[in-house]
Each structure stands twice: as C-alpha cells, then as structure tokens.
PDB file of C-alpha atoms and ligand atoms in Angstrom:
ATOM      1  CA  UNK A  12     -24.842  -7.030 -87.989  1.00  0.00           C
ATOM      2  CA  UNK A  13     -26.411  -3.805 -89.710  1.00  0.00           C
ATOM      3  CA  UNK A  14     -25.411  -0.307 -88.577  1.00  0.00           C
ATOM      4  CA  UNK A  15     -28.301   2.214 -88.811  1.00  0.00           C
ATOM      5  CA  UNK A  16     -27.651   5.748 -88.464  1.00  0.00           C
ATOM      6  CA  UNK A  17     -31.258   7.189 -87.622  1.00  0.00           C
ATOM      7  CA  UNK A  18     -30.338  10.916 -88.159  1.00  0.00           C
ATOM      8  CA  UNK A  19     -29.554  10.245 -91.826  1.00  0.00           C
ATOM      9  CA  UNK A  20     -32.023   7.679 -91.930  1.00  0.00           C
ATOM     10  CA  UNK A  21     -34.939   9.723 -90.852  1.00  0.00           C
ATOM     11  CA  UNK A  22     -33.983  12.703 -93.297  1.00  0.00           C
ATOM     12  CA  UNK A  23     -34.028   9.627 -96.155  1.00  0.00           C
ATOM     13  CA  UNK A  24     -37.542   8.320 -94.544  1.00  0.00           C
ATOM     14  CA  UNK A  25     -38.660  12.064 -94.720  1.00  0.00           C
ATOM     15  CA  UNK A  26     -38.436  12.253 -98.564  1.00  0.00           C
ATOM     16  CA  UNK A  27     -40.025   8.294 -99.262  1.00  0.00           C
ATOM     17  CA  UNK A  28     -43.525   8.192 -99.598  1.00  0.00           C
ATOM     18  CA  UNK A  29     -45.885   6.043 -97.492  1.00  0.00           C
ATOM     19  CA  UNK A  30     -45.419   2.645-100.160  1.00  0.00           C
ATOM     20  CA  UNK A  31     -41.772   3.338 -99.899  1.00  0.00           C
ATOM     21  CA  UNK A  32     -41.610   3.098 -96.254  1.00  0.00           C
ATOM     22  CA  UNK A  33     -43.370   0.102 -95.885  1.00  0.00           C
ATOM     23  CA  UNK A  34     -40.657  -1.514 -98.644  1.00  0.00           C
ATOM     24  CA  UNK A  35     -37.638  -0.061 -96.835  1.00  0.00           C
ATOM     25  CA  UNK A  36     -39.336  -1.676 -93.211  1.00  0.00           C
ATOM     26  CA  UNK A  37     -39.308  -5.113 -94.569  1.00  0.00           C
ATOM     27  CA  UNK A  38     -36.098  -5.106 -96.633  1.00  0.00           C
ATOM     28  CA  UNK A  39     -34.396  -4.087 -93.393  1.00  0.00           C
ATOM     29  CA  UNK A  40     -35.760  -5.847 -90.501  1.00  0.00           C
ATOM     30  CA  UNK A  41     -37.416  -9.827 -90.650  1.00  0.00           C
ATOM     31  CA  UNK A  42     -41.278  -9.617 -91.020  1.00  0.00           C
ATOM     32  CA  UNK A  43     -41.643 -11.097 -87.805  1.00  0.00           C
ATOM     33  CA  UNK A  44     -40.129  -9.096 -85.662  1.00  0.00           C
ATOM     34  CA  UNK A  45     -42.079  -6.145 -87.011  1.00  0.00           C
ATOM     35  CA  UNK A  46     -45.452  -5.356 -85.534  1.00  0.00           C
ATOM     36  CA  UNK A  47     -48.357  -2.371 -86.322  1.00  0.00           C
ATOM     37  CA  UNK A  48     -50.036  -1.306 -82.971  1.00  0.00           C
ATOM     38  CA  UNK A  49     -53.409   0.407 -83.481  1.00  0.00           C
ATOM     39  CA  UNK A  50     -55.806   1.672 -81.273  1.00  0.00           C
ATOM     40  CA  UNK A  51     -58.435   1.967 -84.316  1.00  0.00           C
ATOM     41  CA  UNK A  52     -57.987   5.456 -85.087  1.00  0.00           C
ATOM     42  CA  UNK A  53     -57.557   6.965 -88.177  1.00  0.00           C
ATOM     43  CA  UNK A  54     -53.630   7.099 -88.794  1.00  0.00           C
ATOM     44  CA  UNK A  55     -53.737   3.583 -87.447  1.00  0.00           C
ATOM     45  CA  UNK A  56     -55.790   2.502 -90.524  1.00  0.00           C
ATOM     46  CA  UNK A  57     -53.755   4.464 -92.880  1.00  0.00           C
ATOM     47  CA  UNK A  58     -50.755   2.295 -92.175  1.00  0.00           C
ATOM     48  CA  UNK A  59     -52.192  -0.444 -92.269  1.00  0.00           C
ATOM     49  CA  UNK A  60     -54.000  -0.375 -95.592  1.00  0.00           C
ATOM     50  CA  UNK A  61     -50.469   0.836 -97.381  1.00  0.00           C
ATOM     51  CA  UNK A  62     -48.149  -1.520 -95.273  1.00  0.00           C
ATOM     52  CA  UNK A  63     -50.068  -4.674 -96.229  1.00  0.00           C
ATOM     53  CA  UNK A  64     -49.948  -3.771 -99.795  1.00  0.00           C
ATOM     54  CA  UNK A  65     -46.394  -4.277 -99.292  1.00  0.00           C
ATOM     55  CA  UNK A  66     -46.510  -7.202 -97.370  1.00  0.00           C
ATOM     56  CA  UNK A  67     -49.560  -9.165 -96.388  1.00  0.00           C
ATOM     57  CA  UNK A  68     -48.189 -10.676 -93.461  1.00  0.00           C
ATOM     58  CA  UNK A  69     -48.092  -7.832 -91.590  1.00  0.00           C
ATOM     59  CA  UNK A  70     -48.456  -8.115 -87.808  1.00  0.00           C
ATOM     60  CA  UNK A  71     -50.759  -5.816 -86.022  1.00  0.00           C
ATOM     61  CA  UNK A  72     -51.957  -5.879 -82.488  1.00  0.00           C
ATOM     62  CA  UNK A  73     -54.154  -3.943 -80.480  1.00  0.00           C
ATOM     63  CA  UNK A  74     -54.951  -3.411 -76.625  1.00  0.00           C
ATOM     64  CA  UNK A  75     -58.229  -4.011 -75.548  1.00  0.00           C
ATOM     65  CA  UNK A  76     -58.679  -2.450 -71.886  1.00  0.00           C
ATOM     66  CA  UNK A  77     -61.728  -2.996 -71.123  1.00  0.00           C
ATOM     67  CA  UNK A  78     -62.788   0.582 -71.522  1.00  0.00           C
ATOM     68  CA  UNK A  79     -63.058   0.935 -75.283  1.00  0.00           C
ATOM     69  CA  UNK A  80     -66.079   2.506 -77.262  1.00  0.00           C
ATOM     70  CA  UNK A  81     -68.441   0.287 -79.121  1.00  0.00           C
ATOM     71  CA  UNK A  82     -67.212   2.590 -82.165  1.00  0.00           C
ATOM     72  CA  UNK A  83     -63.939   0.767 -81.805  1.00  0.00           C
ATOM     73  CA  UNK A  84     -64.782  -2.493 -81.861  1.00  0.00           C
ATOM     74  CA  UNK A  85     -67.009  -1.670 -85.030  1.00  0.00           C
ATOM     75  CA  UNK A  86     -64.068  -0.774 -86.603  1.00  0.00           C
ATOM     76  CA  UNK A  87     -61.820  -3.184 -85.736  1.00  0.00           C
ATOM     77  CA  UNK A  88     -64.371  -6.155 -87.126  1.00  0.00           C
ATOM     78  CA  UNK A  89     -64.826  -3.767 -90.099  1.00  0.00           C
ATOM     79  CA  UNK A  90     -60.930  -3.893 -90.533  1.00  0.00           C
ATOM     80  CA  UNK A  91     -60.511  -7.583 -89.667  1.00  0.00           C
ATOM     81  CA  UNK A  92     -63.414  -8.149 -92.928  1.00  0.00           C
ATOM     82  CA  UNK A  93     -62.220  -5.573 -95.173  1.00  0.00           C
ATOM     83  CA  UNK A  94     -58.613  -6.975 -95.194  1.00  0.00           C
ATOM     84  CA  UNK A  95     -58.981 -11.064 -93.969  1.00  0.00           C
ATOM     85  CA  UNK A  96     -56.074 -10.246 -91.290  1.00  0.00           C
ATOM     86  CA  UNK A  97     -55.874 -11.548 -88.122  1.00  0.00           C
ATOM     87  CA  UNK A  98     -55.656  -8.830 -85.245  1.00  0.00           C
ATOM     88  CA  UNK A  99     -53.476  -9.566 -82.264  1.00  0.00           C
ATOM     89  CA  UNK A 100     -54.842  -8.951 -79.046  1.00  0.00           C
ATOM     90  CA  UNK A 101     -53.757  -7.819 -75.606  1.00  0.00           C
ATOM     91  CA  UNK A 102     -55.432  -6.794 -72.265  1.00  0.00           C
ATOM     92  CA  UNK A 103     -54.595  -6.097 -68.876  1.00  0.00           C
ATOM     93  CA  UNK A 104     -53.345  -8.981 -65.886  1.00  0.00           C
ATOM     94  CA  UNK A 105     -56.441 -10.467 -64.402  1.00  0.00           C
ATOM     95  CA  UNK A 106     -55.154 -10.624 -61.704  1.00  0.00           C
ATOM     96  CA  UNK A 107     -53.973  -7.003 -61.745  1.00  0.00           C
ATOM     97  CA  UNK A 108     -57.119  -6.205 -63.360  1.00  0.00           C
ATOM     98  CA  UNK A 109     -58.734  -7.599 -59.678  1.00  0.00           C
ATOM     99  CA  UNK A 110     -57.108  -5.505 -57.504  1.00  0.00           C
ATOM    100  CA  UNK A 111     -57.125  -2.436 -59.198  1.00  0.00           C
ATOM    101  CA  UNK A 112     -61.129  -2.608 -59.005  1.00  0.00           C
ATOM    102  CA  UNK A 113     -61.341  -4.351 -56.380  1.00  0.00           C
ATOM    103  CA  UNK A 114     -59.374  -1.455 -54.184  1.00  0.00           C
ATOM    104  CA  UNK A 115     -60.073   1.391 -56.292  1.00  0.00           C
ATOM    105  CA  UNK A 116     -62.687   1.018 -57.885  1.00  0.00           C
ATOM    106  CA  UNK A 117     -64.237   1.610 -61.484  1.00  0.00           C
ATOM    107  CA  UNK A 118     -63.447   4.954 -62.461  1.00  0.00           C
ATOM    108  CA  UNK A 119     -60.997   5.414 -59.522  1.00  0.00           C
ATOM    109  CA  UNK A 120     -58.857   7.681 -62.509  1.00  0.00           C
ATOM    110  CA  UNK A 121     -60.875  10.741 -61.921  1.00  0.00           C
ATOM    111  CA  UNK A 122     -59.869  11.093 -58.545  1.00  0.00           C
ATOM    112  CA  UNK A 123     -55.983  11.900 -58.869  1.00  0.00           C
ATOM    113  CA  UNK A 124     -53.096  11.764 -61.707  1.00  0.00           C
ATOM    114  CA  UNK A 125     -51.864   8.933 -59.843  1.00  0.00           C
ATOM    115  CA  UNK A 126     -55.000   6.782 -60.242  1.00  0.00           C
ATOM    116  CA  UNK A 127     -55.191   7.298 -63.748  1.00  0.00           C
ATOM    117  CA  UNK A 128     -51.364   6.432 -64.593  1.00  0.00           C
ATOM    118  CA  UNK A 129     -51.950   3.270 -62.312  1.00  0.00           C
ATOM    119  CA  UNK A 130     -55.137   2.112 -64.260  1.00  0.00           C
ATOM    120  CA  UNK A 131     -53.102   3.269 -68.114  1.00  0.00           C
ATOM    121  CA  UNK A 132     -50.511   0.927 -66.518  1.00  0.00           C
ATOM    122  CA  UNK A 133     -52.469  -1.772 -66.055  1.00  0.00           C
ATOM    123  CA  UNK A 134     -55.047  -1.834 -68.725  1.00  0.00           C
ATOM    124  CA  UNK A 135     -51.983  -0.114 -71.157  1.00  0.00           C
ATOM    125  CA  UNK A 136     -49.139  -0.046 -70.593  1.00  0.00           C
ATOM    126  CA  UNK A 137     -48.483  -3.600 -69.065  1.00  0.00           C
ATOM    127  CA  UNK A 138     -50.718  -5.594 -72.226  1.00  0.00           C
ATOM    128  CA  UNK A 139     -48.053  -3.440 -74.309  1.00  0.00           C
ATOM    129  CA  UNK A 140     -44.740  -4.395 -73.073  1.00  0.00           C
ATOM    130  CA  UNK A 141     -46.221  -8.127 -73.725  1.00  0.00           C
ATOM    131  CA  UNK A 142     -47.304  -7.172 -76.987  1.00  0.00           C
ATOM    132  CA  UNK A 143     -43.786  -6.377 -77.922  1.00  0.00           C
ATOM    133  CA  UNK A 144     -41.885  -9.213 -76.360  1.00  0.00           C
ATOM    134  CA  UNK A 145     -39.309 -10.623 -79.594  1.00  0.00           C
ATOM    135  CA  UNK A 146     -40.239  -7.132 -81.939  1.00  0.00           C
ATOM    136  CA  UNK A 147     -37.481  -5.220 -83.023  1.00  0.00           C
ATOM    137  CA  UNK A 148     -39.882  -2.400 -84.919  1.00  0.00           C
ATOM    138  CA  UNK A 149     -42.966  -1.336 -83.348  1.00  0.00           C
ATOM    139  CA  UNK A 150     -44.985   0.771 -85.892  1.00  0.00           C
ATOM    140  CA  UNK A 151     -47.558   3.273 -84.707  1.00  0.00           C
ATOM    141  CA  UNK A 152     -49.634   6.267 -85.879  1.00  0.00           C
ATOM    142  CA  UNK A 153     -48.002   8.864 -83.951  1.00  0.00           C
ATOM    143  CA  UNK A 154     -48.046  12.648 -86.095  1.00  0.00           C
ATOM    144  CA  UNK A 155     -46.090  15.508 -84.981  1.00  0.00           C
ATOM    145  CA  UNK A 156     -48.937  17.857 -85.535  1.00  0.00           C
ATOM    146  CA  UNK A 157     -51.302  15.915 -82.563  1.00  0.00           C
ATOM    147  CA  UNK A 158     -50.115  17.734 -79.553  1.00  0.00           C
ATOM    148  CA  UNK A 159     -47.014  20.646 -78.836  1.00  0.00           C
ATOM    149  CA  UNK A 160     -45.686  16.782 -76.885  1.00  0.00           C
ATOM    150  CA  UNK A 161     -45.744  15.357 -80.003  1.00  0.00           C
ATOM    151  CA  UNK A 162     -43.480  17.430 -81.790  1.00  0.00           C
ATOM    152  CA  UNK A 163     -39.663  16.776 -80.798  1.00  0.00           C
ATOM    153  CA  UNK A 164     -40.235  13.503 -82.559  1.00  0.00           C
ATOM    154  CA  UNK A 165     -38.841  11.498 -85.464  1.00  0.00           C
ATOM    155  CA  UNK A 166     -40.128   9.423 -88.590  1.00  0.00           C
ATOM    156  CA  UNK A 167     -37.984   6.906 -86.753  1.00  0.00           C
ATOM    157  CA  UNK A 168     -36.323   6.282 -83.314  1.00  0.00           C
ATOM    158  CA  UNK A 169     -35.006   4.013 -80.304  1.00  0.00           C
ATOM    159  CA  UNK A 170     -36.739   3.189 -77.567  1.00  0.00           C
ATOM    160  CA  UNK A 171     -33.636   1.704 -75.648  1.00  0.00           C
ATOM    161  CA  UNK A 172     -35.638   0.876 -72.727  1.00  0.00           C
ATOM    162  CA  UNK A 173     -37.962  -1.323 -74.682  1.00  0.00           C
ATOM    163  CA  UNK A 174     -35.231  -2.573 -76.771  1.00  0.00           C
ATOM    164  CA  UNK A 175     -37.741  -1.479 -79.949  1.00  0.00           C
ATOM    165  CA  UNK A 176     -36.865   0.990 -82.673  1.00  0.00           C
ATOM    166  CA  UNK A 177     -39.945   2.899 -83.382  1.00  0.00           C
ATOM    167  CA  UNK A 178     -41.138   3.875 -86.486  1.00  0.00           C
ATOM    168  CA  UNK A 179     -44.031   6.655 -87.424  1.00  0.00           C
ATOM    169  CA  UNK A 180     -44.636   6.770 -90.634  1.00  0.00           C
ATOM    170  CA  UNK A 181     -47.392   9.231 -90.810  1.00  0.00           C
ATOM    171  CA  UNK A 182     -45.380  11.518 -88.468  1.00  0.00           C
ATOM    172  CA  UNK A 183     -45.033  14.321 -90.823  1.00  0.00           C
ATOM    173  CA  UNK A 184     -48.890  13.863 -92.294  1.00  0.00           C
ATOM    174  CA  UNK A 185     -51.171  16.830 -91.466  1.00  0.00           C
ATOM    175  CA  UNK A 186     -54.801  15.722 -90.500  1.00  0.00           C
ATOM    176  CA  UNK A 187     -56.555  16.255 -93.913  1.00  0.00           C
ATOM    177  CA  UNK A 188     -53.929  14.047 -95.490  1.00  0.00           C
ATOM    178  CA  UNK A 189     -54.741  11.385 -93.718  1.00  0.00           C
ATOM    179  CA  UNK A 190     -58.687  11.676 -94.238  1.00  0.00           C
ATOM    180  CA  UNK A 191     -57.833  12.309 -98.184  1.00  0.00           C
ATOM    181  CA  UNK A 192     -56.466   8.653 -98.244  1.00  0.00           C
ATOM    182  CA  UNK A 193     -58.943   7.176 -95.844  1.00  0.00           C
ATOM    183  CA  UNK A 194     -61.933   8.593 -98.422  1.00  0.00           C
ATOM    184  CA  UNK A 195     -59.780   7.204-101.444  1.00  0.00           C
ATOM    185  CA  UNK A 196     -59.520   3.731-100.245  1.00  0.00           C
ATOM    186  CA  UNK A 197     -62.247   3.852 -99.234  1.00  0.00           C
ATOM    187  CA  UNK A 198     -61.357   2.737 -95.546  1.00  0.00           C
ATOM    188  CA  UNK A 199     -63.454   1.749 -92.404  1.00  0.00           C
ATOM    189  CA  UNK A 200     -62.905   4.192 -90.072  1.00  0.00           C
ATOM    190  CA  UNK A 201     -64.132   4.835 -86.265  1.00  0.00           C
ATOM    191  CA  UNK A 202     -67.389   6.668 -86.117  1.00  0.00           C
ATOM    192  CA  UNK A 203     -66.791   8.160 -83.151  1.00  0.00           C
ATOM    193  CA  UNK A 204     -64.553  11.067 -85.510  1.00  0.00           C
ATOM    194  CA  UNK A 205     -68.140  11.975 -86.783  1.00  0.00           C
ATOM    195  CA  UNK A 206     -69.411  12.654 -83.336  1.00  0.00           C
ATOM    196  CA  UNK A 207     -66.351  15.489 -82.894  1.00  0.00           C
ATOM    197  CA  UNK A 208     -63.620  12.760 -81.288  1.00  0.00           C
ATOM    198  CA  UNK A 209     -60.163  14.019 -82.407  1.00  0.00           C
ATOM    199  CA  UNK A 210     -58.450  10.977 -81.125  1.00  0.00           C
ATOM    200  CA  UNK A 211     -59.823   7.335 -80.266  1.00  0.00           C
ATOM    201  CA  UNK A 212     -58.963   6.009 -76.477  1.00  0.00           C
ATOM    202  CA  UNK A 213     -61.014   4.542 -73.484  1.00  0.00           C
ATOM    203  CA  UNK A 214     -64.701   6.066 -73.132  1.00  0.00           C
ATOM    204  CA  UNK A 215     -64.742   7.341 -69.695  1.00  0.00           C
ATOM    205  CA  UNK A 216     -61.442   9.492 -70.462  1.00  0.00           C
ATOM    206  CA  UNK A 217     -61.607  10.595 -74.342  1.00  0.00           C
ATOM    207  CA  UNK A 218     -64.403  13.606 -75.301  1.00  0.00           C
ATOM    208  CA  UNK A 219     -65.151  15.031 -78.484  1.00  0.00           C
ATOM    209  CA  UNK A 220     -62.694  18.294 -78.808  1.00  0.00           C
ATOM    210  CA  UNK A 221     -62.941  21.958 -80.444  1.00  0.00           C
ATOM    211  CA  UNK A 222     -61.910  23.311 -83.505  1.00  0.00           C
ATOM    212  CA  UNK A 223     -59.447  25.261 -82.054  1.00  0.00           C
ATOM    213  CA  UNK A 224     -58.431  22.776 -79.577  1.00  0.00           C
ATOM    214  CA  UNK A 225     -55.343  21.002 -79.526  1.00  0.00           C
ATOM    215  CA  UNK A 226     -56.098  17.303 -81.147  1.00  0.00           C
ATOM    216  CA  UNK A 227     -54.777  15.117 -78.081  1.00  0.00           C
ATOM    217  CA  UNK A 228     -57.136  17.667 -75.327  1.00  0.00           C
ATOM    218  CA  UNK A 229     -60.396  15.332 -75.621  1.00  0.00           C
ATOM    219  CA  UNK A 230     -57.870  13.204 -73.637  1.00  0.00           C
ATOM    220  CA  UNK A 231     -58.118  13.704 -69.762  1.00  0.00           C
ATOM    221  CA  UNK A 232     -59.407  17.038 -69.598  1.00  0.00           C
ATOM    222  CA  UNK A 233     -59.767  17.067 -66.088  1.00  0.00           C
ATOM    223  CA  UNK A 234     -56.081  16.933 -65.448  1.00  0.00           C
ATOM    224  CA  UNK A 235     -54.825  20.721 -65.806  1.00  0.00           C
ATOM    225  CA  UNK A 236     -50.815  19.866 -66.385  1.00  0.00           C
ATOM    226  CA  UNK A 237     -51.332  16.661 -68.180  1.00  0.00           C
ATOM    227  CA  UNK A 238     -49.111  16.045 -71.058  1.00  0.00           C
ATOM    228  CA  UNK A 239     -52.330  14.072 -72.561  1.00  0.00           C
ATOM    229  CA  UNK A 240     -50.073  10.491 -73.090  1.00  0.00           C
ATOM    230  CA  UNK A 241     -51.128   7.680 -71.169  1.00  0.00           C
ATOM    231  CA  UNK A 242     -47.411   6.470 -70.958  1.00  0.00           C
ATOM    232  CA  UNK A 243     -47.130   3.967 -74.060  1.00  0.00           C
ATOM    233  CA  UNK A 244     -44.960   6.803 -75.574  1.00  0.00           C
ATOM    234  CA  UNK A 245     -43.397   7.484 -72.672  1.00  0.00           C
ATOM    235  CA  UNK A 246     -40.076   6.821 -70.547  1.00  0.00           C
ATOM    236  CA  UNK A 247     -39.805   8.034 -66.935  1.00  0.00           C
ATOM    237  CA  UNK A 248     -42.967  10.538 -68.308  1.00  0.00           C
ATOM    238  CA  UNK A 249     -40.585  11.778 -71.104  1.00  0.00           C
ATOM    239  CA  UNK A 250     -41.643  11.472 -75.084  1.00  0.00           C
ATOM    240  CA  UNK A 251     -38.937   8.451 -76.450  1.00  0.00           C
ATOM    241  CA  UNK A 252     -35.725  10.046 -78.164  1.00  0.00           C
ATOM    242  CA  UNK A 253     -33.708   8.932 -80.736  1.00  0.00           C
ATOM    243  CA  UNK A 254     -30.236   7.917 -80.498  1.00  0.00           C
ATOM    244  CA  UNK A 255     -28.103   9.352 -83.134  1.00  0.00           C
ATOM    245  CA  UNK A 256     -26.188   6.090 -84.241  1.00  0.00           C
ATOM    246  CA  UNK A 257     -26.869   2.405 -83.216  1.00  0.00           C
ATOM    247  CA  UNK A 258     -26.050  -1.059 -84.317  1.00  0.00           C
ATOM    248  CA  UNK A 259     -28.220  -3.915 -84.148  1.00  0.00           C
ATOM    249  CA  UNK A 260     -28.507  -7.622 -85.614  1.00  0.00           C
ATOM    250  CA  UNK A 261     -31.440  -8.433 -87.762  1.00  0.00           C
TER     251      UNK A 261
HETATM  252  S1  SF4 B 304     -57.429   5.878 -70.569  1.00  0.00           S
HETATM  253 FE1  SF4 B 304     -58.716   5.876 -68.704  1.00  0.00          FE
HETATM  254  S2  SF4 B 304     -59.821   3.912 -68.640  1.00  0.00           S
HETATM  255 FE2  SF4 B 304     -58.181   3.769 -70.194  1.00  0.00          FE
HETATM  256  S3  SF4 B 304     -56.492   2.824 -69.151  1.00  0.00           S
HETATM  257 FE3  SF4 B 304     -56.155   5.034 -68.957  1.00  0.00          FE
HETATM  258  S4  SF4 B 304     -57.212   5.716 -67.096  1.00  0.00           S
HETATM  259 FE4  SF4 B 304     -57.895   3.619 -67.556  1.00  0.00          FE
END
C-alpha cells in the first residue's frame, strides 16, 4: 500500500519537467493501469510523443462519437503511423445510440442544454466510463489557461467517483509552449487549428474562435451559461477536486 499526498505531490510535479513526469507516472503506478485519453488535439499529442519516450507501452484511447471532423481522424492515422501504437477505441451504446436518434433526432442538442448533455452522455461520457474500467491514472491534456473553469485545477488529482487519479501534465503549459514542441518534433497535428479551431470536439458543436476569445468558447456557443465541458471533467456539473491525502494499492 502507497500513501500519496497530492498537495505535496503536485507542488513536486510542478517543478519536473514533461520527461520527468512521464518517469515518476510509471515508477509509481503499473503500466497497465495507466491510460492517455486524447481527443486528437494538440496537448493530447504533446503527451503522447514525451510519455512514450518513457515507456513505449503506453496506453491511449480515444472516443469516437460519431460526430468527429475528418481533421481528426487524419490525425489520429497520422499518429497511429508516426509512432506504430495501437489506439484504443470507444463509442457510444448502440443501442443507446438508437434511441437517442431515433426519438430525438440528429442534432436534437441545439434545441435545449438538456439535449446536448443527454447526447455528450451517450456518445461521451458513457464510451468513457468503459474506457476506464481497471485504470488507476487517467492522463489527459487538460491546461489551466483553456477556460476561467479550467483554472481551480491541479497537475494531479482524485476523481473519487471514478475511482481514477487524474493526472494533467501540461496543466501549467501556456498555448505557445505547446505549439513550440509540436513544431520541434515535428508532430502531426489536427488541421482543423489552421482553420481558427482553438479546441478539437464533435463538428456540429465546435467553431473556429477569436483572438480574444476564451479558448474553450468555439464549444457550444449557443448555450449562454454553459460552462463549455461536455461532462468528462465533470461530477454532478462540478470541475473534479483533489483530495488532500489518500492511500491506495498499486
Ligand atoms: S459535443 Fe455535440 S455531437 Fe458531440 S456528443 Fe456532445 S452534443 Fe453530441
């Protein structure tokens, strides 16, 4: 049984650098039970690139909804050839799938809040929870400097109601960090960012975004109070907290 202590463990993870990270996530926790989720987006790529010079067994999954860009699967068979990995895969319930079209319709999410969370739960949220079934770190690309929601984050936390500890590595990266190491390493990356996107999700509910425009706003922008998550990051529509001490097995 290890004892980790994320407050003094994410002011340590604040001073490693990306390589370091990726060493500290496999020294502590069993290379199985650690998984990458990306949705093809920049920061997504970042991690991966560094984490499987640490270890090329990585595990990385990604959720296709149904809904996704062309750009993203360009990049994701880009990624898949550039690295000879193997990407997991999830999508939504057929059978869920089937009745949310068949009684709402295709783009059904435009017509209320509710809609939308339904059809993020089904093509999202639900393909997630099955992508993390036996993982004990779920790795993502979240940055504090996406969205004002963003911010009361940590480099690492515990989602309790997942049973996952979360760890973003890139969390304190500012944007033009992450595109200096995608030029140097030289690194596929979604086309859609040339075409203004600020963030990569489903087509009929991501739009290219301002300069001065909040990163996460091309997301939704009909909803006027929307905290622009779909609910991956969420619990009871709250961003996931750490908890200051917690022991687990590994
Ligand atoms: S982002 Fe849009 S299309 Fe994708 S799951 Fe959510 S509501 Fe559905």
């Amino acid at each position: 049984m290890k004892k980790l202590n994320l407050e003094s463990l994410n002011h340590t993870l604040e001073l490693k650098t990306l390589i370091e990270i990726a060493q500290w996530c496999f020294e502590t926790f069993n290379e199985k039970e650690v998984i990458l989720s990306t949705s093809f987006g920049a920061e997504g790529s970042v991690i991966l690139d560094a984490f499987l010079q640490v270890n090329r067994n990585l595990r990385v999954f990604t959720i296709d909804t149904g809904r996704n860009f062309q750009e993203s699967y360009d990049v994701w068979q880009a990624l898949m050839d550039k690295y000879g990995i193997s990407i997991e895969v999830y999508g939504p319930d057929p059978e869920e799938l089937y009745s949310l079209q068949t009684t709402q319709g295709p783009n059904h999410f435009y017509n209320s809040k509710e809609f939308r969370q339904n059809c993020c739960h089904v093509r999202k949220i639900n393909p997630l929870n099955k992508a993390l079934k036996g993982i004990k770190l779920w790795i993502s690309g979240l940055r504090k400097s996406q969205s004002s929601f963003r911010q009361g984050l940590e480099i690492i936390s515990y989602a309790e109601e997942r049973g996952v500890y979360k760890l973003a590595p890139l969390f304190l990266w500012e944007e033009d960090t992450v595109w200096k190491y995608i030029r140097n390493n030289q690194i596929p990356y979604n086309k859609l960012y040339d075409k203004g996107f600020a963030t990569i999700g489903c087509s009929p509910c991501t739009r290219p975004v301002g300069r001065a425009e909040e990163l996460r706003s091309g997301r939704w922008w009909w909803e006027v109070d929307s905290n622009k998550e779909c609910g991956i990051h969420l619990v009871d529509g709250k961003m996931i907290r750490k908890k200051a001490v917690t022991d687990f097995s590994i």
